[in-house]
Every structure is written in C-alpha cells, then in structure tokens.
Amino acid sequence: MKIEVKLKDKSYFVHIDELEKIELDTKVVVVTNPTVSAFHLDTLLSKIDALECHVVTVPDGEKYKNFETINQILDECFLHRLDRKSVLIALGGGVIGDMTGFTASIYQRGIEFIQIPTTLLSAVDASVGGKTGINNKYGKNLVGSFWQPSAVYCETAFLKTLPKREFSAGMAEMIKMAVTFDRSFFEWLENNSLHVEANLQYALRECIKIKADVVSQDEREQGVRAVLNYGHTFAHVIENETKYSKYLHGEAVAIGIVMANELAFELGLLSLEDKKRVNLLLKKYDLPVEYKINNIEKFYDAFFLDKKSFNHKIKFILAKGIGGYIMKDDIEKSLIFKVLGNFS
Ligand code: NAD
Ligand code: GLY
C-alpha cells in the first residue's frame, strides 16, 4: 500500500508494507543511533542496493538534536565525497528524521533523503511532510527548513521493538488527527486495539492519509497544516516548564489536548460527552490527562513563544465536535485564565 503526498514541485510516496529493496545508483549514507541500529540496521542494510553505502551513528536523544550532530553527519558526507546525486537515509524516530532531513537540505545546497521511521510518532507524523530542524539554546526546532523526502518507507516490523511508553506517545499524535479530522476513525480507535497487527496497519494508513492530504493542501503551514498543532500550544509550555525531562513529546501533547478541549468546552464547541470520550481514549493508551499549573501568569506568557503566535495574539487550534476543528486567535484572556485555573 502506498499513499502519495502530492506537491507542486515534488510529490512522493509513503510506502506502508514490508520494505523490499531500496535500489539507488548513487552513494548513500544511512543516519541512525545506537538504539535503533542494534535492532534494525542489519535488516535495512541487507535491503539497500547502492553504489556505496556508509553509516553514521549519532548519539541517541533529543538533547543531541543540535548543530554538533549535524556537523557529525556532514563530516561523514564530506569524508565519503557524497555528490549532489547522493542520498541520505534516516533510520530512526523523529529526532533522526528531522536531523537527516536538515542535513540533506544544506549539504551542497540540498540533496535527496529517504525517511525510514522506526517510532509510531515518526511513522504517522514526523517522517511525512518535510519539516526538518534542530534545537538551540533558544528553543525547540527553531532552526530548520522545509525539505521533503523523496520517499518514506514505513515498515511495521520496525515498530515492534518500541518501548510501550514510546508507542503510547505516538498514539497521542494519532488521536490528535482523529479528533480534528476524522470522527469515524476516532470511533474506530475507541473500539479497536492497536496491539493487533492488522489494526496497527489500518490505523497507520488512516493517519498517513490525513497527514498526506493536509501537507498536499498546505505544504508551508499557511493554513490547515496548523491544525496538526492541536494540543501543541499547551504541550510546548508543559515541555518547557518540565525541562523536557518529565514527559515525552506525545505525553505532553495528550495533556495539551485535554487543556485545549477544556477551552473548546467553555466556548461551546465541544460537548461534555465528547470531551470525556477524548479523555477516555487517551487513557486507553496510558497517556497522562492531568497536569498541575503552578503559576498561571507564567504559563500564559509562555504561549507567546509559540511559532503560531503573531502580533501578540495566540492562535489556538480547537476541536469543533469530534472530527472537526476551528482556529481561534481572539479568545478573551479571562476565559483562558479560567481554563488554566481548572488545572491549578
Ligand atoms: P525519538 O526519535 O527520540 O525516538 C524515541 C526513542 O525511541 C529514542 O530513544 C530512540 O532511539 C528509540 N527508538 C526509535 N525507534 C525505536 C525502535 N524501533 N525500537 C526501539 N527503540 C526505538 O523520538 P520520536 O518521538 O520519534 O520523535 C520526536 C522528535 O520528532 C522531536 O524532536 C520532535 O520535534 C520531532 N517531530 C517532528 C515532526 C515533523 O513534522 N518533522 C513532527 C513531530 C515530531
Ligand atoms: N507535525 C506537524 C506538521 O508536520 O506540521
């Protein structure tokens, strides 16, 4: 099964099935980390048929998503004299994918790269759509580029070694897409378990279809793509407050979804019943739904660091019923404070 991401300049396919062969008459550098490489590198290498194939193993973790690691990957490219037809292959989660994409976008002004996501989060979200980037002392993903992969290979066998907590974190991004774009998929998620292989395949397809469709409509996030940030306005503040150490990104997104829904409920956009259903689905995958805000003023101020905030207005992505969304940047400060107060 393959899903096309249709773009004006460069369309590509996301393949969701067993990876057969990647054939390239060019030099290739595979970028991975020690955790993923221990499980899956040999399998991948056995499927790559290229002019030359090299591997660079970078340290594992969000804290290494920085210029130092980009330089490590670039060094490997220069060392093996990659040319402008060469290809980078990202084997890993969102961290590896974002760094490989960013390196591909700057090496000799841009070469191709392929995404092979190994986390659920990267399979359904990060690997598709061409957002690449790294962190610096000013914040997360503040340096980067839009640089689309030439293909994405989503091999469910690679997801089998994921720790349970990482799997759940990916579920938060799936639930995010179901709540905002697809009510029937939300109902399907309520009634089925993703721990069944065929169900996982189905859910991956549904999410990747949503993501591909959104990116095809709005590659550079001028409109609908911002909806993929549902829950994230709150999540980014939570991640920052807890110094990126207490919650995985998907866990913070789960709490952010709960907070955004509280706001939607206050605005009459989401019923009490639908709000409870979303909470229940998050809990079904052991995602956190509670958070204690210690300083509401400080929490509120941190919203203005969000990339969606313009001219001192915060843009909230809210659910409009289950399966719908609305973007709002005119919500009264008093109402936002009331909602934040429910978590204090
Ligand atoms: P990650 O890449 O850090 O992976 C999580 C952990 O799981 C890591 O320790 C990793 O080594 C390990 N791992 C990966 N695959 C494994 C496997 N198959 N078996 C066992 N362990 C495995 O985290 P993530 O959640 O995949 O991605 C988060 C990153 O993605 C963040 O940096 C975020 O900014 C970025 N992101 C990007 C986009 C985008 O559109 N580009 C979207 C969402 C998130
Ligand atoms: N993960 C959000 C986006 O790709 O736009």
Short mmCIF file of C-alpha atoms and ligand atoms in Angstrom, two decimals:
data_model
loop_
_atom_site.label_atom_id
_atom_site.label_comp_id
_atom_site.label_asym_id
_atom_site.label_seq_id
_atom_site.Cartn_x
_atom_site.Cartn_y
_atom_site.Cartn_z
CA MET A 1 0.00 0.00 0.00
CA LYS A 2 1.34 3.44 -0.84
CA ILE A 3 -0.02 6.90 -0.25
CA GLU A 4 1.01 9.87 -2.35
CA VAL A 5 1.96 13.22 -0.86
CA LYS A 6 1.02 15.43 -3.80
CA LEU A 7 3.06 18.59 -4.02
CA LYS A 8 3.51 21.26 -6.69
CA ASP A 9 7.25 20.72 -7.06
CA LYS A 10 7.99 17.25 -5.80
CA SER A 11 5.42 14.55 -5.00
CA TYR A 12 6.44 11.33 -3.28
CA PHE A 13 5.03 8.13 -1.84
CA VAL A 14 4.77 6.82 1.69
CA HIS A 15 5.02 3.03 1.46
CA ILE A 16 3.30 1.11 4.23
CA ASP A 17 4.27 -2.53 3.98
CA GLU A 18 7.27 -4.77 4.15
CA LEU A 19 10.32 -2.98 2.81
CA GLU A 20 11.64 -4.97 -0.13
CA LYS A 21 14.61 -3.25 -1.71
CA ILE A 22 15.93 0.28 -1.98
CA GLU A 23 17.86 0.46 -5.23
CA LEU A 24 19.98 3.54 -5.87
CA ASP A 25 22.80 4.02 -8.34
CA THR A 26 24.30 6.66 -6.06
CA LYS A 27 26.30 6.89 -2.84
CA VAL A 28 24.22 6.57 0.31
CA VAL A 29 24.76 7.49 3.96
CA VAL A 30 22.41 5.93 6.49
CA VAL A 31 21.93 8.06 9.60
CA THR A 32 20.89 6.24 12.76
CA ASN A 33 21.56 5.98 16.50
CA PRO A 34 22.92 3.09 18.63
CA THR A 35 19.49 2.07 19.97
CA VAL A 36 17.85 1.73 16.58
CA SER A 37 20.94 0.38 14.90
CA ALA A 38 21.17 -2.51 17.38
CA PHE A 39 17.68 -3.62 16.39
CA HIS A 40 17.26 -2.77 12.75
CA LEU A 41 20.39 -1.61 10.92
CA ASP A 42 21.40 -5.03 9.60
CA THR A 43 17.94 -5.65 8.21
CA LEU A 44 17.97 -2.29 6.47
CA LEU A 45 21.49 -2.71 5.07
CA SER A 46 20.53 -6.08 3.62
CA LYS A 47 17.84 -4.27 1.62
CA ILE A 48 19.91 -1.41 0.25
CA ASP A 49 21.49 -1.84 -3.13
CA ALA A 50 23.60 1.29 -3.80
CA LEU A 51 26.85 2.37 -5.41
CA GLU A 52 28.36 2.80 -1.92
CA CYS A 53 26.62 2.60 1.42
CA HIS A 54 28.02 4.20 4.60
CA VAL A 55 26.55 4.52 8.07
CA VAL A 56 26.85 7.32 10.58
CA THR A 57 25.71 6.57 14.12
CA VAL A 58 24.90 9.66 16.17
CA PRO A 59 24.08 9.76 19.91
CA ASP A 60 20.50 8.93 20.91
CA GLY A 61 18.28 11.66 22.31
CA GLU A 62 16.59 15.00 21.84
CA LYS A 63 19.50 16.74 23.59
CA TYR A 64 21.75 15.77 20.68
CA LYS A 65 19.41 17.33 18.10
CA ASN A 66 21.82 20.20 17.58
CA PHE A 67 24.46 21.68 15.28
CA GLU A 68 27.18 19.46 16.71
CA THR A 69 25.39 16.34 15.47
CA ILE A 70 24.60 17.98 12.14
CA ASN A 71 28.34 18.57 11.74
CA GLN A 72 29.00 14.92 12.55
CA ILE A 73 26.62 13.88 9.74
CA LEU A 74 28.08 16.48 7.35
CA ASP A 75 31.61 15.21 8.11
CA GLU A 76 30.53 11.75 7.04
CA CYS A 77 29.11 13.16 3.80
CA PHE A 78 32.35 15.04 3.02
CA LEU A 79 34.55 12.14 4.10
CA HIS A 80 32.89 9.84 1.57
CA ARG A 81 32.71 12.61 -1.03
CA LEU A 82 28.98 12.49 -1.48
CA ASP A 83 27.92 14.39 -4.59
CA ARG A 84 24.72 16.20 -5.41
CA LYS A 85 23.04 12.98 -6.54
CA SER A 86 23.85 11.13 -3.31
CA VAL A 87 21.11 10.22 -0.86
CA LEU A 88 20.83 10.28 2.94
CA ILE A 89 18.62 7.68 4.62
CA ALA A 90 17.15 8.36 8.07
CA LEU A 91 16.67 5.20 10.11
CA GLY A 92 15.08 6.19 13.41
CA GLY A 93 12.44 8.26 15.13
CA GLY A 94 11.60 11.92 14.73
CA VAL A 95 14.95 13.10 16.08
CA ILE A 96 16.95 11.20 13.46
CA GLY A 97 14.45 12.08 10.73
CA ASP A 98 14.50 15.82 11.50
CA MET A 99 18.31 15.94 11.63
CA THR A 100 18.83 13.85 8.49
CA GLY A 101 16.35 15.99 6.58
CA PHE A 102 18.00 19.17 7.76
CA THR A 103 21.45 17.92 6.76
CA ALA A 104 20.13 16.84 3.37
CA SER A 105 18.68 20.32 2.87
CA ILE A 106 22.03 22.06 3.41
CA TYR A 107 24.66 19.62 2.08
CA GLN A 108 25.85 21.12 -1.23
CA ARG A 109 22.66 23.24 -1.17
CA GLY A 110 20.42 20.22 -0.97
CA ILE A 111 20.44 16.50 -1.76
CA GLU A 112 17.73 13.84 -1.56
CA PHE A 113 16.83 11.93 1.55
CA ILE A 114 14.63 8.97 2.43
CA GLN A 115 12.73 8.55 5.68
CA ILE A 116 12.51 5.15 7.39
CA PRO A 117 10.56 5.89 10.57
CA THR A 118 11.03 3.48 13.46
CA THR A 119 8.75 5.12 16.05
CA LEU A 120 4.98 5.36 15.81
CA LEU A 121 5.24 9.13 16.20
CA SER A 122 7.57 9.45 13.25
CA ALA A 123 5.59 6.98 11.15
CA VAL A 124 2.31 8.87 11.48
CA ASP A 125 3.62 12.40 11.70
CA ALA A 126 7.28 13.44 11.68
CA SER A 127 8.51 11.44 8.67
CA VAL A 128 5.84 12.84 6.33
CA GLY A 129 5.66 16.46 5.29
CA GLY A 130 9.22 17.73 5.12
CA LYS A 131 9.57 19.71 8.33
CA THR A 132 13.20 19.36 9.36
CA GLY A 133 15.17 21.02 12.10
CA ILE A 134 17.24 21.13 15.23
CA ASN A 135 17.11 22.78 18.66
CA ASN A 136 19.33 25.51 20.04
CA LYS A 137 19.59 27.40 23.32
CA TYR A 138 16.56 29.50 22.35
CA GLY A 139 14.20 26.57 21.97
CA LYS A 140 12.99 23.51 20.07
CA ASN A 141 13.01 23.20 16.29
CA LEU A 142 13.87 26.87 15.88
CA VAL A 143 16.47 26.23 13.17
CA GLY A 144 15.35 24.21 10.18
CA SER A 145 13.90 24.02 6.72
CA PHE A 146 11.05 22.60 4.71
CA TRP A 147 12.75 19.82 2.76
CA GLN A 148 10.63 16.96 1.52
CA PRO A 149 11.91 13.37 1.50
CA SER A 150 11.95 11.58 -1.84
CA ALA A 151 10.21 8.57 -0.24
CA VAL A 152 9.06 7.27 3.13
CA TYR A 153 9.16 3.55 3.93
CA CYS A 154 7.04 2.67 6.90
CA GLU A 155 7.85 -0.91 7.93
CA THR A 156 5.63 -2.00 10.85
CA ALA A 157 8.11 -4.72 11.86
CA PHE A 158 10.49 -1.93 12.93
CA LEU A 159 7.87 -0.61 15.38
CA LYS A 160 7.72 -3.93 17.26
CA THR A 161 10.82 -3.15 19.35
CA LEU A 162 9.48 0.21 20.54
CA PRO A 163 9.13 0.56 24.32
CA LYS A 164 5.47 0.72 25.40
CA ARG A 165 5.76 4.32 26.59
CA GLU A 166 7.12 5.44 23.20
CA PHE A 167 4.28 3.61 21.44
CA SER A 168 1.73 5.45 23.59
CA ALA A 169 3.41 8.78 22.85
CA GLY A 170 2.84 8.09 19.14
CA MET A 171 -0.81 7.32 19.89
CA ALA A 172 -1.28 10.90 21.09
CA GLU A 173 -0.45 12.16 17.59
CA MET A 174 -2.85 9.63 16.09
CA ILE A 175 -5.64 10.69 18.44
CA LYS A 176 -4.85 14.33 17.59
CA MET A 177 -5.55 13.61 13.90
CA ALA A 178 -8.70 11.60 14.57
CA VAL A 179 -10.25 14.27 16.84
CA THR A 180 -9.64 17.13 14.43
CA PHE A 181 -10.15 15.46 11.05
CA ASP A 182 -12.00 12.16 11.20
CA ARG A 183 -14.84 11.22 13.52
CA SER A 184 -15.30 7.71 12.15
CA PHE A 185 -11.58 6.97 12.62
CA PHE A 186 -11.93 8.27 16.20
CA GLU A 187 -14.81 5.84 16.78
CA TRP A 188 -12.75 3.04 15.24
CA LEU A 189 -9.88 3.85 17.64
CA GLU A 190 -12.32 3.68 20.56
CA ASN A 191 -13.44 0.20 19.53
CA ASN A 192 -10.21 -1.46 18.40
CA SER A 193 -6.82 -2.25 19.84
CA LEU A 194 -3.68 -1.18 18.04
CA HIS A 195 -1.81 -4.01 19.65
CA VAL A 196 -3.31 -6.20 16.90
CA GLU A 197 -1.00 -6.07 13.83
CA ALA A 198 -3.77 -5.69 11.21
CA ASN A 199 -5.32 -2.87 13.23
CA LEU A 200 -1.99 -1.09 13.51
CA GLN A 201 -1.58 -1.28 9.72
CA TYR A 202 -5.07 0.14 9.24
CA ALA A 203 -4.53 2.97 11.72
CA LEU A 204 -1.17 3.88 10.14
CA ARG A 205 -2.88 4.09 6.76
CA GLU A 206 -5.66 6.32 8.05
CA CYS A 207 -3.25 8.71 9.78
CA ILE A 208 -0.79 8.88 6.91
CA LYS A 209 -3.72 9.59 4.55
CA ILE A 210 -4.74 12.51 6.77
CA LYS A 211 -1.18 13.80 7.05
CA ALA A 212 -0.51 13.45 3.31
CA ASP A 213 -3.75 15.23 2.48
CA VAL A 214 -3.02 18.12 4.86
CA VAL A 215 0.55 18.54 3.58
CA SER A 216 -0.64 18.35 -0.05
CA GLN A 217 -3.07 21.20 0.66
CA ASP A 218 -0.71 23.35 2.69
CA GLU A 219 2.97 22.41 2.49
CA ARG A 220 4.32 25.55 4.22
CA GLU A 221 1.73 25.84 7.00
CA GLN A 222 -0.13 28.88 5.79
CA GLY A 223 -3.48 27.42 6.83
CA VAL A 224 -4.82 23.93 7.53
CA ARG A 225 -1.42 22.41 8.40
CA ALA A 226 -1.50 24.39 11.65
CA VAL A 227 -4.34 22.09 12.77
CA LEU A 228 -1.71 19.36 13.24
CA ASN A 229 -0.61 21.51 16.18
CA TYR A 230 -3.82 20.76 18.09
CA GLY A 231 -2.79 20.33 21.73
CA HIS A 232 0.74 21.53 20.97
CA THR A 233 0.31 25.17 22.09
CA PHE A 234 -0.20 23.85 25.62
CA ALA A 235 2.21 20.93 25.20
CA HIS A 236 5.16 23.16 24.32
CA VAL A 237 4.66 25.17 27.51
CA ILE A 238 4.43 21.95 29.56
CA GLU A 239 7.59 20.52 27.96
CA ASN A 240 9.42 23.76 28.61
CA GLU A 241 8.23 24.04 32.23
CA THR A 242 9.27 20.46 32.94
CA LYS A 243 12.60 20.94 31.14
CA TYR A 244 11.92 18.27 28.52
CA SER A 245 12.64 15.60 31.10
CA LYS A 246 9.34 14.59 32.70
CA TYR A 247 7.17 13.96 29.64
CA LEU A 248 7.78 12.53 26.19
CA HIS A 249 6.54 14.91 23.50
CA GLY A 250 3.43 12.77 22.82
CA GLU A 251 2.61 12.68 26.54
CA ALA A 252 2.74 16.48 26.73
CA VAL A 253 0.54 16.57 23.61
CA ALA A 254 -2.01 14.35 25.38
CA ILE A 255 -2.24 16.81 28.29
CA GLY A 256 -2.35 19.67 25.76
CA ILE A 257 -5.30 18.03 24.01
CA VAL A 258 -7.14 17.81 27.35
CA MET A 259 -6.46 21.53 28.02
CA ALA A 260 -7.48 22.59 24.50
CA ASN A 261 -10.70 20.58 24.91
CA GLU A 262 -11.46 22.35 28.17
CA LEU A 263 -11.21 25.64 26.28
CA ALA A 264 -13.37 24.29 23.44
CA PHE A 265 -15.93 23.12 26.00
CA GLU A 266 -16.05 26.60 27.60
CA LEU A 267 -16.60 28.10 24.15
CA GLY A 268 -19.46 25.68 23.45
CA LEU A 269 -17.53 23.96 20.66
CA LEU A 270 -17.22 20.55 22.31
CA SER A 271 -19.87 18.77 24.37
CA LEU A 272 -19.19 17.37 27.83
CA GLU A 273 -19.70 13.87 26.43
CA ASP A 274 -17.20 14.34 23.59
CA LYS A 275 -14.67 15.86 25.98
CA LYS A 276 -14.95 12.77 28.18
CA ARG A 277 -14.66 10.44 25.19
CA VAL A 278 -11.35 12.02 24.15
CA ASN A 279 -10.03 11.71 27.73
CA LEU A 280 -11.04 8.06 27.82
CA LEU A 281 -9.28 7.30 24.53
CA LEU A 282 -6.09 8.99 25.76
CA LYS A 283 -6.27 6.95 28.97
CA LYS A 284 -6.82 3.74 26.98
CA TYR A 285 -3.23 4.18 25.76
CA ASP A 286 -1.91 5.13 29.23
CA LEU A 287 -1.41 8.75 28.26
CA PRO A 288 -1.45 11.39 31.00
CA VAL A 289 -4.55 13.62 31.16
CA GLU A 290 -3.73 15.64 34.28
CA TYR A 291 -1.27 18.45 34.99
CA LYS A 292 -0.74 20.94 37.79
CA ILE A 293 -0.03 24.52 36.70
CA ASN A 294 1.84 26.32 39.46
CA ASN A 295 1.90 29.82 38.02
CA ILE A 296 -0.94 30.65 35.59
CA GLU A 297 0.50 34.05 34.57
CA LYS A 298 3.83 32.42 33.66
CA PHE A 299 2.10 29.58 31.79
CA TYR A 300 0.04 32.12 29.82
CA ASP A 301 3.10 34.25 28.95
CA ALA A 302 4.88 31.22 27.56
CA PHE A 303 2.15 30.88 24.88
CA PHE A 304 3.72 33.85 23.11
CA LEU A 305 6.88 31.85 22.33
CA ASP A 306 4.72 29.58 20.15
CA LYS A 307 5.52 29.77 16.40
CA LYS A 308 1.78 30.26 15.72
CA SER A 309 1.59 33.41 17.81
CA PHE A 310 1.58 36.65 15.73
CA ASN A 311 1.16 40.29 16.72
CA HIS A 312 0.70 39.36 20.33
CA LYS A 313 -2.24 37.08 19.51
CA ILE A 314 -2.22 33.41 20.47
CA LYS A 315 -3.69 31.08 17.88
CA PHE A 316 -5.49 28.14 19.47
CA ILE A 317 -6.43 25.04 17.48
CA LEU A 318 -9.64 23.70 18.94
CA ALA A 319 -11.84 20.69 18.31
CA LYS A 320 -15.27 21.54 16.91
CA GLY A 321 -17.08 18.41 17.93
CA ILE A 322 -15.16 15.21 17.29
CA GLY A 323 -13.92 15.22 13.70
CA GLY A 324 -13.86 19.00 13.25
CA TYR A 325 -11.62 21.92 14.10
CA ILE A 326 -11.51 25.67 14.36
CA MET A 327 -8.56 28.07 14.70
CA LYS A 328 -9.14 30.99 17.03
CA ASP A 329 -6.90 33.91 17.90
CA ASP A 330 -9.46 36.16 19.61
CA ILE A 331 -10.17 34.32 22.86
CA GLU A 332 -10.56 36.57 25.90
CA LYS A 333 -7.64 36.41 28.31
CA SER A 334 -10.11 35.97 31.19
CA LEU A 335 -11.51 32.79 29.63
CA ILE A 336 -8.04 31.37 29.03
CA PHE A 337 -7.19 32.12 32.67
CA LYS A 338 -10.41 30.42 33.80
CA VAL A 339 -9.46 27.26 31.86
CA LEU A 340 -5.87 27.28 33.10
CA GLY A 341 -7.31 27.73 36.60
CA ASN A 342 -9.02 24.34 36.24
CA PHE A 343 -5.54 22.81 36.15
CA SER A 344 -4.07 24.70 39.08
P1 NAD B 1 12.97 9.80 19.12
O1 NAD B 1 13.39 9.92 17.74
O2 NAD B 1 13.83 10.42 20.18
O3 NAD B 1 12.74 8.28 19.49
C1 NAD B 1 12.33 7.94 20.78
C2 NAD B 1 13.24 6.86 21.41
O4 NAD B 1 12.91 5.61 20.83
C3 NAD B 1 14.72 7.09 21.15
O5 NAD B 1 15.44 6.70 22.28
C4 NAD B 1 15.01 6.14 20.00
O6 NAD B 1 16.35 5.71 19.94
C5 NAD B 1 14.10 4.98 20.33
N1 NAD B 1 13.67 4.18 19.19
C6 NAD B 1 13.35 4.61 17.96
N2 NAD B 1 12.90 3.61 17.23
C7 NAD B 1 12.95 2.51 18.00
C8 NAD B 1 12.59 1.17 17.79
N3 NAD B 1 12.03 0.74 16.65
N4 NAD B 1 12.81 0.29 18.80
C9 NAD B 1 13.31 0.70 19.99
N5 NAD B 1 13.63 1.97 20.24
C10 NAD B 1 13.46 2.86 19.26
O7 NAD B 1 11.51 10.42 19.35
P2 NAD B 1 10.20 10.49 18.44
O8 NAD B 1 9.07 10.53 19.39
O9 NAD B 1 10.20 9.51 17.34
O10 NAD B 1 10.33 11.92 17.74
C11 NAD B 1 10.35 13.11 18.48
C12 NAD B 1 11.02 14.16 17.63
O11 NAD B 1 10.28 14.33 16.44
C13 NAD B 1 11.11 15.51 18.29
O12 NAD B 1 12.39 16.04 18.11
C14 NAD B 1 10.09 16.36 17.53
O13 NAD B 1 10.45 17.70 17.47
C15 NAD B 1 10.11 15.70 16.19
N6 NAD B 1 8.87 15.85 15.41
C16 NAD B 1 8.99 16.29 14.15
C17 NAD B 1 7.86 16.42 13.38
C18 NAD B 1 7.98 16.86 11.96
O14 NAD B 1 6.95 17.11 11.32
N7 NAD B 1 9.17 16.94 11.42
C19 NAD B 1 6.59 16.07 13.89
C20 NAD B 1 6.52 15.60 15.19
C21 NAD B 1 7.68 15.49 15.96
N1 GLY B 2 3.80 17.70 12.95
C1 GLY B 2 3.20 18.88 12.44
C2 GLY B 2 3.43 19.09 11.00
O1 GLY B 2 4.02 18.28 10.32
O2 GLY B 2 3.01 20.09 10.51
#
